[in-house]
Short mmCIF file of C-alpha atoms in Angstrom, two decimals:
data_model
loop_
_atom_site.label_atom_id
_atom_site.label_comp_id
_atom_site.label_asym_id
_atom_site.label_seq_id
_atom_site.Cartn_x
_atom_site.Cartn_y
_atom_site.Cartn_z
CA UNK A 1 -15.08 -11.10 8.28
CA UNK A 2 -16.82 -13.28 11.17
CA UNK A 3 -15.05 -14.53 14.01
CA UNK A 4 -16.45 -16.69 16.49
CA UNK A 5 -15.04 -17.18 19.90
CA UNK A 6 -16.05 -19.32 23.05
CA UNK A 7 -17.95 -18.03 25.80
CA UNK A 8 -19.51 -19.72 29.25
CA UNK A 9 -19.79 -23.41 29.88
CA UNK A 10 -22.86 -23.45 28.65
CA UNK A 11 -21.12 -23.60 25.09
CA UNK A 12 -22.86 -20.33 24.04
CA UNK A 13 -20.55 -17.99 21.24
CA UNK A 14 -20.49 -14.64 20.72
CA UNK A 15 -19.16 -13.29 16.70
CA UNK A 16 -16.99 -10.73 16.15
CA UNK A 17 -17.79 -8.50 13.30
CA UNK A 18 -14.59 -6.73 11.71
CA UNK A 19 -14.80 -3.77 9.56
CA UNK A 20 -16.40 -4.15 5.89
CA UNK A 21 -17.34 -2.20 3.24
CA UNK A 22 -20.90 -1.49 2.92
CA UNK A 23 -20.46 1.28 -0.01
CA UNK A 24 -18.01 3.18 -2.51
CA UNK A 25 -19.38 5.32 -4.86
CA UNK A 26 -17.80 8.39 -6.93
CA UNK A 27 -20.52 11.17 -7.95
CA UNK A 28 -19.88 15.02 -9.15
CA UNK A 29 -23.01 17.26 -8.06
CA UNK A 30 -22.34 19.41 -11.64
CA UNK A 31 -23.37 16.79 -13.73
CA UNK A 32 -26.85 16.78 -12.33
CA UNK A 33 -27.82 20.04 -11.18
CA UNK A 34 -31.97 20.07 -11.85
CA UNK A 35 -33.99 18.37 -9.89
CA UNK A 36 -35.14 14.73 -11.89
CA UNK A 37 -31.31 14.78 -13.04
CA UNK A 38 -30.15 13.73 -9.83
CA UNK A 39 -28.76 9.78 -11.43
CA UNK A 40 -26.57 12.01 -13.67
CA UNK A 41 -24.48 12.65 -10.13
CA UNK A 42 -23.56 9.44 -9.96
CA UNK A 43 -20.38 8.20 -11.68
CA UNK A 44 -19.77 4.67 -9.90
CA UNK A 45 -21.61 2.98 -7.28
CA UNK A 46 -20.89 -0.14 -5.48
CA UNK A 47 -22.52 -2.16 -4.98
CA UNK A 48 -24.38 -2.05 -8.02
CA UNK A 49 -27.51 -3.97 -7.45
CA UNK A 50 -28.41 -1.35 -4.93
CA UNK A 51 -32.06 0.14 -5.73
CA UNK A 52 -31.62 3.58 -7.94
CA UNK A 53 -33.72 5.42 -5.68
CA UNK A 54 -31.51 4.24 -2.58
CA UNK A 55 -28.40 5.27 -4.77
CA UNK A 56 -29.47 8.93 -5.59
CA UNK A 57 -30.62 8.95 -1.46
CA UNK A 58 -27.29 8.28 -0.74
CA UNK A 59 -25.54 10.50 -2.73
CA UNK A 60 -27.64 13.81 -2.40
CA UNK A 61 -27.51 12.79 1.69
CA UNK A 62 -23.74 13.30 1.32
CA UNK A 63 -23.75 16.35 -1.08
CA UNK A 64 -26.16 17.62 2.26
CA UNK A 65 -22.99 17.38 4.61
CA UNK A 66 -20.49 18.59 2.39
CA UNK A 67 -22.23 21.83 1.70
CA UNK A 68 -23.33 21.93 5.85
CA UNK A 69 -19.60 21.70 6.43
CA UNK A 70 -18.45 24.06 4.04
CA UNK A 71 -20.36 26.75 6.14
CA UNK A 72 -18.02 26.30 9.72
CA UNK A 73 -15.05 25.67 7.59
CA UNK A 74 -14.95 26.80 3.33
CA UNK A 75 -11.27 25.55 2.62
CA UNK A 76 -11.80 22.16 4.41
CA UNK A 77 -14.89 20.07 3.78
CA UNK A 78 -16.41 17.42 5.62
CA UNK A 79 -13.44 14.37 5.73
CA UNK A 80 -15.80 11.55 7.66
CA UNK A 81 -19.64 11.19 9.49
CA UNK A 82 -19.00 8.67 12.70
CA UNK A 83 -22.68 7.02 13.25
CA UNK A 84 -23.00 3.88 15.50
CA UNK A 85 -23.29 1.17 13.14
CA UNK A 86 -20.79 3.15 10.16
CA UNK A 87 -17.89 5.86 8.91
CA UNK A 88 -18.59 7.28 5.74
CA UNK A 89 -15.32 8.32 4.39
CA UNK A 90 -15.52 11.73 1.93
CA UNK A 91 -12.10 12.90 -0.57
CA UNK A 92 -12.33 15.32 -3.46
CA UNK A 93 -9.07 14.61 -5.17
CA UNK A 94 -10.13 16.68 -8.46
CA UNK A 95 -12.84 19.56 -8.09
CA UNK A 96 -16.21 18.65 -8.02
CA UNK A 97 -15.86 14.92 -7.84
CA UNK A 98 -15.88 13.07 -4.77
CA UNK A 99 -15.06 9.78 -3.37
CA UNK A 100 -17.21 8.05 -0.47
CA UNK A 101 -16.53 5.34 1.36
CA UNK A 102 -18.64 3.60 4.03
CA UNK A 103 -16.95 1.08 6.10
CA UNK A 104 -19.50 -1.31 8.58
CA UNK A 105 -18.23 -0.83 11.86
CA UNK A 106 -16.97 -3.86 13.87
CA UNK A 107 -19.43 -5.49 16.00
CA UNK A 108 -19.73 -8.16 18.74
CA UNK A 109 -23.18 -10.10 18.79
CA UNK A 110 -23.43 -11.78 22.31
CA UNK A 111 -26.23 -14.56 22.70
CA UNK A 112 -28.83 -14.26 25.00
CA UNK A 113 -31.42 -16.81 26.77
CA UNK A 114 -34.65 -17.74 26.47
CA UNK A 115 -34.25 -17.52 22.98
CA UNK A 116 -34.21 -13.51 22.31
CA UNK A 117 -32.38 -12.01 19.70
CA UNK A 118 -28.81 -11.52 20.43
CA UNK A 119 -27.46 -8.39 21.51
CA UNK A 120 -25.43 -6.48 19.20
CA UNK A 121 -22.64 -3.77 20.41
CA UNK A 122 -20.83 -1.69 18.01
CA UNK A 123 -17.19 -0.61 18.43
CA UNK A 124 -17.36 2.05 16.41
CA UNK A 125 -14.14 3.88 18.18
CA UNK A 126 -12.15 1.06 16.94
CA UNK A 127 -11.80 2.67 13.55
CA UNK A 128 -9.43 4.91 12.67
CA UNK A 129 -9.78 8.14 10.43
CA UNK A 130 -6.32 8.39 9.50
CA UNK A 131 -5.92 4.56 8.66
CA UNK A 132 -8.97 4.61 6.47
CA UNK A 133 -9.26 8.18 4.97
CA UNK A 134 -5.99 7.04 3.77
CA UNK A 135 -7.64 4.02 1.92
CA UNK A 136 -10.06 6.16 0.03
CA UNK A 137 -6.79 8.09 -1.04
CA UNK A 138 -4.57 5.08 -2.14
CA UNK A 139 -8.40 3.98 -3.93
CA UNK A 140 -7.78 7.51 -6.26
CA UNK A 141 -3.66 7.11 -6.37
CA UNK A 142 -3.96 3.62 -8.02
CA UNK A 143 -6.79 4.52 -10.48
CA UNK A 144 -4.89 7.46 -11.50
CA UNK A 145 -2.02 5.39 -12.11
CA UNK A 146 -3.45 3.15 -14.45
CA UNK A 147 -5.91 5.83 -15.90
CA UNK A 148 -4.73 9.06 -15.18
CA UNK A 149 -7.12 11.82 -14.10
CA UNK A 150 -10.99 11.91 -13.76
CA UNK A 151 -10.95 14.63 -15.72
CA UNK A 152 -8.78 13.33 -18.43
CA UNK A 153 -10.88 11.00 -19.07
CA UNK A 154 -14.36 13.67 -19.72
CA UNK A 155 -11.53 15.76 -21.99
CA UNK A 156 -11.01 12.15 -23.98
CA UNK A 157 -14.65 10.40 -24.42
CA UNK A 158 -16.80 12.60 -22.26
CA UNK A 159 -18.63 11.38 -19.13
CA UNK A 160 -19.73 7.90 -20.67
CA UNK A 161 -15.87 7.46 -21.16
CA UNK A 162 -15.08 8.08 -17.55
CA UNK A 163 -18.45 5.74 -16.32
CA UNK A 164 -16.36 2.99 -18.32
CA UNK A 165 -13.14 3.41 -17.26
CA UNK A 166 -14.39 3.77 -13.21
CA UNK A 167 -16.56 0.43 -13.69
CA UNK A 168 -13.71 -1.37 -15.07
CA UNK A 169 -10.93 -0.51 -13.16
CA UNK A 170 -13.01 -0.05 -9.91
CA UNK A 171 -14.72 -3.73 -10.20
CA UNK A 172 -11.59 -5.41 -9.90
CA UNK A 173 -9.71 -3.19 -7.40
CA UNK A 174 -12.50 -3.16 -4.69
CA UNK A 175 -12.32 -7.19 -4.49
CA UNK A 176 -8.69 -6.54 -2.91
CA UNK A 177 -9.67 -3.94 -0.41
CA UNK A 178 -8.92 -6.34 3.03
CA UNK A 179 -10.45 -3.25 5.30
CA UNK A 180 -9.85 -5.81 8.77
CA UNK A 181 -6.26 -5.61 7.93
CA UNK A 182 -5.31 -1.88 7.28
CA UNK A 183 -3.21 -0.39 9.93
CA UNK A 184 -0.65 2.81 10.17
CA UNK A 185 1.59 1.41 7.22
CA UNK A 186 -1.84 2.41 5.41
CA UNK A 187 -1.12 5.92 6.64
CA UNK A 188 2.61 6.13 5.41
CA UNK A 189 2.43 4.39 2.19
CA UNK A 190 5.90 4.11 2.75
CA UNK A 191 8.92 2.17 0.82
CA UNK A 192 11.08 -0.58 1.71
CA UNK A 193 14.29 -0.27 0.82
CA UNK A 194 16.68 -3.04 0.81
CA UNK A 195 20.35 -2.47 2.43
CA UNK A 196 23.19 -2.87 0.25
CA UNK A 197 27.00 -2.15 0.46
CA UNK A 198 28.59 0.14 -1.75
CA UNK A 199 29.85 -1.78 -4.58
CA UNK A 200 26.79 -4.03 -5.06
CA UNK A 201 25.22 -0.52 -4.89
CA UNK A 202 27.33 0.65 -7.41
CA UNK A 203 26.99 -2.35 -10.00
CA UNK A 204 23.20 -1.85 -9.71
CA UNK A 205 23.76 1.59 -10.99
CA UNK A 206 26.18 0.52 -13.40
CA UNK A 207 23.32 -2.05 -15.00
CA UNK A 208 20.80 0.57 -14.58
CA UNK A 209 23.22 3.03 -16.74
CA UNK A 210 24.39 0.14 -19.09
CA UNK A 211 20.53 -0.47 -20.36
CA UNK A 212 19.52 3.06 -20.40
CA UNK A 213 22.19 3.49 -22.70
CA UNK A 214 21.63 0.00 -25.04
CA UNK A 215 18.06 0.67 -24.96
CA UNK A 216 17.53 4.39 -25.51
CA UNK A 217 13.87 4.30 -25.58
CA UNK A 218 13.84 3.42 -21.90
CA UNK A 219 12.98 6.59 -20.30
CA UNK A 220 12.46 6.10 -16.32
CA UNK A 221 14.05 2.14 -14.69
CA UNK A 222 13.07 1.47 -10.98
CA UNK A 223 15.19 -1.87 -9.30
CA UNK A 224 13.90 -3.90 -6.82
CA UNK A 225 14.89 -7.31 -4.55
CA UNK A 226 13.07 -9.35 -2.25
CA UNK A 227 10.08 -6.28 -2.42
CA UNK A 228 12.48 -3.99 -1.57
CA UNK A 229 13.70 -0.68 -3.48
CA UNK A 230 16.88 -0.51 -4.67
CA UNK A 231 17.27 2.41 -7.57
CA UNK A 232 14.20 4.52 -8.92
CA UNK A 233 14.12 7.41 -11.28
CA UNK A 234 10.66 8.15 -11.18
CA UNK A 235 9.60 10.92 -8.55
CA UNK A 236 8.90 9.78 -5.18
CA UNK A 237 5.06 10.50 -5.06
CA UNK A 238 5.26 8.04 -8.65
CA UNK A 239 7.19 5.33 -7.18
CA UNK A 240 5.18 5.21 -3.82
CA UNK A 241 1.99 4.29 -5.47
CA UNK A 242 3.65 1.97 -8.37
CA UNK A 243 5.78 0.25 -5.62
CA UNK A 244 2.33 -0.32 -3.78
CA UNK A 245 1.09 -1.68 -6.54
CA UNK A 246 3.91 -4.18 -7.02
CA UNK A 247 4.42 -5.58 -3.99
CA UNK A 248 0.81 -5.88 -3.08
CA UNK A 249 -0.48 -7.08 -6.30
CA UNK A 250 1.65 -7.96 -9.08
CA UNK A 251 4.72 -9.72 -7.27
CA UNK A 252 2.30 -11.90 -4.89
CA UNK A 253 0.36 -13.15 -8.52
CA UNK A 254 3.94 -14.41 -9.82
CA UNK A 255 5.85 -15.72 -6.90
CA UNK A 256 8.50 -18.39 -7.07
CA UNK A 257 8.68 -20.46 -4.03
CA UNK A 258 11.95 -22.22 -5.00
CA UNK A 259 13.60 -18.68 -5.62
CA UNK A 260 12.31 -16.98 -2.63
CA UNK A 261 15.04 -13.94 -2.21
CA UNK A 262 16.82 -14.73 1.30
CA UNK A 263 16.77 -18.61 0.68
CA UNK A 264 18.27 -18.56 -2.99
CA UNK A 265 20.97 -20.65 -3.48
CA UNK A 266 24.67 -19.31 -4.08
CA UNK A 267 25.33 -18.72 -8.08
CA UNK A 268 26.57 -21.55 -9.38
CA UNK A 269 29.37 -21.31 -11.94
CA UNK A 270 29.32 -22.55 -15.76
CA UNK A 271 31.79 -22.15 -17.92
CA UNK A 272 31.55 -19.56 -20.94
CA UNK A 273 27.39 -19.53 -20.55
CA UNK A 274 25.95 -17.03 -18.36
CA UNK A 275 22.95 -18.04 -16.47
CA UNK A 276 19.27 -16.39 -17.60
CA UNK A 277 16.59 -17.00 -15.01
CA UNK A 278 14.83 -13.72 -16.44
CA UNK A 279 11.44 -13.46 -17.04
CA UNK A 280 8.60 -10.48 -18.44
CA UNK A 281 6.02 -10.25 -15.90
CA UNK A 282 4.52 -7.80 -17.87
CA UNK A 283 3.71 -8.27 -21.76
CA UNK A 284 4.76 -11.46 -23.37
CA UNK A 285 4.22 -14.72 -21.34
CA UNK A 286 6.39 -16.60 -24.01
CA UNK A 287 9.00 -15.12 -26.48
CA UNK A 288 9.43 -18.19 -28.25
CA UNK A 289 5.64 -18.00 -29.45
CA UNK A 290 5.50 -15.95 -32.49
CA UNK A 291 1.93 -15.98 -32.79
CA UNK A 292 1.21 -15.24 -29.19
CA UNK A 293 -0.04 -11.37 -29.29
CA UNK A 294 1.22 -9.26 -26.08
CA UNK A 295 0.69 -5.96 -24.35
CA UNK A 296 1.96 -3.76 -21.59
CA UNK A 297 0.23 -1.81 -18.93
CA UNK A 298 0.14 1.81 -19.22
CA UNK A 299 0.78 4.22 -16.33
CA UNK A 300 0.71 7.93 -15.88
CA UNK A 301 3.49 9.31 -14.17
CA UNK A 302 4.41 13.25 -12.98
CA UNK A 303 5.70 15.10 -15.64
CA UNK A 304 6.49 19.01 -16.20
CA UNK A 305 3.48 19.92 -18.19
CA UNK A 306 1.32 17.67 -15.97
CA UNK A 307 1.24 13.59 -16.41
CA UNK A 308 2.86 11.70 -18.95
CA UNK A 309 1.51 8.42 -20.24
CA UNK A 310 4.20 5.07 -20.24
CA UNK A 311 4.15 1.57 -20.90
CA UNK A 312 5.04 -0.29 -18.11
CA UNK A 313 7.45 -3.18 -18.36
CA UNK A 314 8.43 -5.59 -14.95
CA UNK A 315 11.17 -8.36 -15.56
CA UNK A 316 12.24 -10.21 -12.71
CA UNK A 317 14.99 -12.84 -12.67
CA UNK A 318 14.95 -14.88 -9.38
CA UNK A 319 14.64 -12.32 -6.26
CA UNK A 320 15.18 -9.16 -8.41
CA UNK A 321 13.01 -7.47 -10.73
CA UNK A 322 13.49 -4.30 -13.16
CA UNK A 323 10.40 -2.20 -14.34
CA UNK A 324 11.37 -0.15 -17.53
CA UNK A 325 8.92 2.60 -18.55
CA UNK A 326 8.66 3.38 -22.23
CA UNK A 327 6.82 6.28 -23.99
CA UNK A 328 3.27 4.90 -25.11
CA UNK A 329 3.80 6.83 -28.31
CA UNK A 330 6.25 4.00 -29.01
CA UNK A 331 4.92 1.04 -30.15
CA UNK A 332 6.61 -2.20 -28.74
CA UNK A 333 7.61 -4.66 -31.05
CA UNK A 334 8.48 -8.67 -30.61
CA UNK A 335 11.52 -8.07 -31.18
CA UNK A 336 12.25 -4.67 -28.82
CA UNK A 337 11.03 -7.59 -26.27
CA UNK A 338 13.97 -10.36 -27.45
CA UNK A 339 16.46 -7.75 -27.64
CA UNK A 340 15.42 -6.44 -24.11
CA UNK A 341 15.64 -10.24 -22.87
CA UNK A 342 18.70 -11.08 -24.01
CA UNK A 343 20.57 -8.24 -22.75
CA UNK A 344 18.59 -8.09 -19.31
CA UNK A 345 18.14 -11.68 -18.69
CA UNK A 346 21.68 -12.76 -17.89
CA UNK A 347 22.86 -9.81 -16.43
CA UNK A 348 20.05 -9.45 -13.77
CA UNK A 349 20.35 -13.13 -12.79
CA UNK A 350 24.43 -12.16 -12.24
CA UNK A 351 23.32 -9.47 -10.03
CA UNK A 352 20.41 -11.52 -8.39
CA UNK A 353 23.07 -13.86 -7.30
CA UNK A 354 25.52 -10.98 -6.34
CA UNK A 355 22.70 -9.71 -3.82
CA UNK A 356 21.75 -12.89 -2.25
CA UNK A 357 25.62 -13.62 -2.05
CA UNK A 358 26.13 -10.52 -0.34
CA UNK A 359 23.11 -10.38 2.11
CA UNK A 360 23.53 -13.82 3.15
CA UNK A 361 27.64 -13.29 3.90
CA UNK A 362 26.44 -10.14 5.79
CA UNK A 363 23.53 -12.08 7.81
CA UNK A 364 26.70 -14.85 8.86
CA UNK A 365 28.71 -11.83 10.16
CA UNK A 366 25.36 -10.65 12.07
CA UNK A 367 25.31 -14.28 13.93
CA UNK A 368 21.94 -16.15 14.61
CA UNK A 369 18.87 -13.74 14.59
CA UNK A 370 16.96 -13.94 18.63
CA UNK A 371 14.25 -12.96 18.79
CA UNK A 372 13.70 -9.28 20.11
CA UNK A 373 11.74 -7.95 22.79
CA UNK A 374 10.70 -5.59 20.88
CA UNK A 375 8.48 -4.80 17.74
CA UNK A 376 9.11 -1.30 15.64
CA UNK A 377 7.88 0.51 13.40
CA UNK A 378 9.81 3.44 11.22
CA UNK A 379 8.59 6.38 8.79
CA UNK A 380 10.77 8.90 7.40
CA UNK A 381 8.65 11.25 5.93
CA UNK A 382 11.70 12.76 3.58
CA UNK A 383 12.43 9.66 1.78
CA UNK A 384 9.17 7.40 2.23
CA UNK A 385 11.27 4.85 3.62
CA UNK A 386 9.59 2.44 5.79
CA UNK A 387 10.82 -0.45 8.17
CA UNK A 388 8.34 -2.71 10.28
CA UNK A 389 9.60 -5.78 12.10
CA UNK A 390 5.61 -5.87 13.42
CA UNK A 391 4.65 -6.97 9.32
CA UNK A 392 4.67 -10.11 8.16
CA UNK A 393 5.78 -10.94 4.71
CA UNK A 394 2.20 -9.48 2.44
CA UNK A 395 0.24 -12.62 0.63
CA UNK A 396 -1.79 -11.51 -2.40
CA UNK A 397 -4.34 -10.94 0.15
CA UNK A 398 -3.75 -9.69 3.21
CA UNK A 399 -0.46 -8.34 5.34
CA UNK A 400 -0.57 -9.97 8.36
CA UNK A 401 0.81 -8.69 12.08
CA UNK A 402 2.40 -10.36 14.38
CA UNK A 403 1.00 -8.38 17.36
CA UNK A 404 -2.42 -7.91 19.10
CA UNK A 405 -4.72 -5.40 16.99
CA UNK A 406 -5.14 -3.44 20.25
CA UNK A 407 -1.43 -2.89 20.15
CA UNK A 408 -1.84 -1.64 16.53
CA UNK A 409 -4.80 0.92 17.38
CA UNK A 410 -2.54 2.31 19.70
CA UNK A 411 -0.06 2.57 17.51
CA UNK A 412 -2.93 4.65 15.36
CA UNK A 413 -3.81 6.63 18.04
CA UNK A 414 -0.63 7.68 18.58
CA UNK A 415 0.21 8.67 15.00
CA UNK A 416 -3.50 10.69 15.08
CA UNK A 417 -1.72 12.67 18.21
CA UNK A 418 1.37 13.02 16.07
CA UNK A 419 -0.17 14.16 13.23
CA UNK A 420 -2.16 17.24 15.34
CA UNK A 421 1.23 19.12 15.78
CA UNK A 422 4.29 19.98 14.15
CA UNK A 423 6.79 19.55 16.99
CA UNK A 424 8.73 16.86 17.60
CA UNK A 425 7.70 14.89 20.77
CA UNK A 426 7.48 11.58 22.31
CA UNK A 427 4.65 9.67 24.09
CA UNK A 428 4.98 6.75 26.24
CA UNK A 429 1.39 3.80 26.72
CA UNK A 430 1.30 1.24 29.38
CA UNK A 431 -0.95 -1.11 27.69
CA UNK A 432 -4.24 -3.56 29.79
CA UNK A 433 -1.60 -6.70 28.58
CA UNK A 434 1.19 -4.86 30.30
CA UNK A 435 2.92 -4.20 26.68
CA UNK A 436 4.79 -1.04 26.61
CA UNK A 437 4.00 1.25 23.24
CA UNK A 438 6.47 4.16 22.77
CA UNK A 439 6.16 6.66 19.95
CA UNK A 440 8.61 9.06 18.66
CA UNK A 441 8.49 11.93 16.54
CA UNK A 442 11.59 13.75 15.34
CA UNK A 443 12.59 15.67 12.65
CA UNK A 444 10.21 14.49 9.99
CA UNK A 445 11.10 10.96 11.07
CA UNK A 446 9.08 8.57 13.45
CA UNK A 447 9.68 5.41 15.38
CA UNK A 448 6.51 3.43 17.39
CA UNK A 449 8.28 0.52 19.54
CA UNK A 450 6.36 -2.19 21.04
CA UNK A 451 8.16 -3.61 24.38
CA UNK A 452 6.53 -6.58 26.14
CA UNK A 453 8.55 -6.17 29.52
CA UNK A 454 5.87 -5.95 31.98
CA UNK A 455 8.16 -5.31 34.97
CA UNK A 456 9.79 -2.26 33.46
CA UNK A 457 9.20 0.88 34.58
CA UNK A 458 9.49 4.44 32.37
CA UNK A 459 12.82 5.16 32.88
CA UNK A 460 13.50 1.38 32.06
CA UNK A 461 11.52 1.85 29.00
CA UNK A 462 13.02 5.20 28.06
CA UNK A 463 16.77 3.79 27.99
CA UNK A 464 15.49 0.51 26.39
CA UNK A 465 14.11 2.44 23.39
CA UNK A 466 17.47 4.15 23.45
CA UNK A 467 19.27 1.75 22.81
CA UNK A 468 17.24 0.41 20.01
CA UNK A 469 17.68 3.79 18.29
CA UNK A 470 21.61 3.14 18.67
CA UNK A 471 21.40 -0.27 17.36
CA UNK A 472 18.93 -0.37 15.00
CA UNK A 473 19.42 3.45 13.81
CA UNK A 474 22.78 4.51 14.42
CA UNK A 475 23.07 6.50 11.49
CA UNK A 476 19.54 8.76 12.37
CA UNK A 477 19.16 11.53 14.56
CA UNK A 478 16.67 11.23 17.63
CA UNK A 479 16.33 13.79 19.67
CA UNK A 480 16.20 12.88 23.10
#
């Protein structure tokens, strides 16, 4: 992404680079070992009008600095190779096949006179390891999702079957990479969960239980509202990459402006006909087409024996949606889909309402929401629960801030010093725009605060933060 900003009277700009992705390829150095073999390696490679000689350079250049790193360190190979214009990015989530990505670092290109070429400086310690190292993980997490694992896929068809399956699902997915915008939530790949009181809890359950039970070939249900978890059976490791999936992908491609979760209307009554707003977002577009031919998604989920294979099935009425997984053994009829509608579709709308009645009575008793002083971020590493009042609601595209991104690399920075040690511990940064940044770690939980009170000093700071914790997390241990 360019951006272009003033400079001097004279009207001259400089551009601002941010970070892009220059390559991505997959390769597995046992598929090629004789020399003249070497394109065998190569699995996936984007992108894919690169030269075939450049391609095979590439890869055997990185096979060079795995094996050099293996030799200071055998059980941890190289993770990234900082050069001044790019980070290459290495993962081996399966043996023997590895993941690269190389991200273009961001750059500033200031004019000069006389007309020479303009100077170009690289900011090459603006990029984070943690931030994208985690990228090149989620890249793996969401293929195996829809695809299960690498080596599934040789066990199934062979390598040809595995080329297919990377170019097809890795085509698509690498258009949504937005590298300028990944931050620390990139780290966490955390959860939202929404808050609820106990008997709209307990109803949730109740409908949860009530389907299970109607429809006994529903094996795992997850519930969501407003993009934020509710109930999920599947295991947490499951639900963390399906709920990123979701919320960055599928809900964004199928929102509803006039039934936007916080602003929906109150349920209106009618008399002996239950509302149905409900809707598959998954699988048939219309029911009332009989000749219109449907199918669902399959996933891979954890399972005992290793991964189990499910069809995946998201209905949503107004702010709240239900995903149902299904053996793929079973085949899914029309009519499995009707019956499924016509018991989900009116009760989900009733509890749709019941939510939005609820959170909107409790954001009366709150009062009028000022605005803070402070920004936060929180990570409980036990639950995957996640909170950020710095995060904008996500687009299909992007998830935008609402703070400076050198606030955010701090915020990184921080989290790389966090991750270095096991005990708990807190750091305080006075930041060059006089923001405060605090970070605390505690008992696999931790809280990054963003204060802009440029007059305050630590001890200020310190009880400031404290109070937060109180207010915000009254129910969570610190420690102090």
């Amino acid at each position: 992404m360019l951006m272009i900003s003033p400079r001097m009277a004279s009207g001259m700009q400089e551009k601002q680079y941010t970070p892009s992705l220059l390559s991505f390829f997959i390769y597995n150095p046992t598929f090629g070992p004789r020399e003249g073999e070497e394109e065998k390696k190569i699995l996936f490679y984007h992108p894919s009008d690169v030269e075939k000689n450049e391609k095979i350079r590439n890869v055997g250049l990185c096979e060079a600095i795995v094996q050099f790193t293996r030799t200071f360190c055998p059980t941890k190979p190289a993770k990234s190779l900082h050069t001044q214009k790019n980070r290459q990015f290495f993962f081996e989530p399966e043996d023997n096949f590895w993941i690269v990505m190389v991200v273009r670092n961001p750059m500033i290109e200031k004019p000069n006179k006389d007309g020479k070429p303009p100077t170009v400086e690289y900011q090459e310690e603006e990029i984070l390891d943690t931030v994208y190292g985690a990228v090149v993980k989620q890249c793996y997490s969401m293929y195996k999702l829809f695809n299960g694992t690498f080596g599934r896929a040789v066990e199934a068809g062979g390598v040809e079957m595995l080329i297919q399956k990377l170019e097809k699902f890795f085509y698509r997915y690498l258009q949504t990479l937005h590298l300028q915008s990944c931050d620390l939530l990139d780290v966490f790949g955390g959860i939202s969960f929404f808050p609820l009181d106990k008997m709209t809890y307990l109803k949730i359950q109740s409908f949860v239980n009530r389907v299970e039970e109607s429809l006994s070939l529903i094996k795992y249900t997850a519930f969501l509202y407003n993009d934020q978890l509710i109930w999920s059976g599947l295991e947490q490791d499951d639900m963390r990459i399906l709920y990123k999936y979701l919320t960055t992908s599928l809900f964004p491609r199928h929102s509803e402006p006039e039934l936007a979760g916080r602003d929906s209307p109150l349920r209106p009554e009618v008399a002996g006909n239950l509302l149905h707003y409900g809707r598959f977002l998954t699988g048939p577009t219309n029911l009332k087409d009989p000749e219109a031919k449907f199918r669902f998604p399959k996933i891979f989920v954890s399972a005992e024996d290793g991964y189990e294979e499910l069809h995946l099935i998201v209905y949503k009425a107004m702010s709240a949606a239900a995903c149902f997984m299904i053996n793929a053994s079973v085949e899914l009829t029309r009519e499995f889909c009707e019956q499924l509608d016509g018991l989900v579709g009116p009760q989900l709308t009733l509890l749709a309402s019941d939510i939005c009645e609820q959170f909107t009575i409790n954001r009366r008793i709150s009062g009028p929401e000022k605005e803070p002083q402070f920004k936060f971020i929180y990570f409980n590493h036990m639950n995957l629960a996640e909170k950020s009042t710095i995060h904008m609601r996500k687009t299909a595209s992007v998830c935008l801030t609402s703070v400076h991104p050198d606030l955010m690399k701090i915020l990184g920075d921080i989290n790389c010093d966090f991750s270095r040690v096991d005990e708990d511990e807190e750091i305080i940064v006075k930041a060059m725009t006089d923001y405060w940044v605090v970070g605390k770690k505690s008992d696999q939980r931790e809280l990054y605060v963003i204060l802009n009170q440029k007059n305050a000093n630590l001890i200020e700071v310190n009880e400031e933060v404290k109070r937060l914790c109180a207010t915000q997390f009254n129910n969570i241990f610190f420690l102090d």
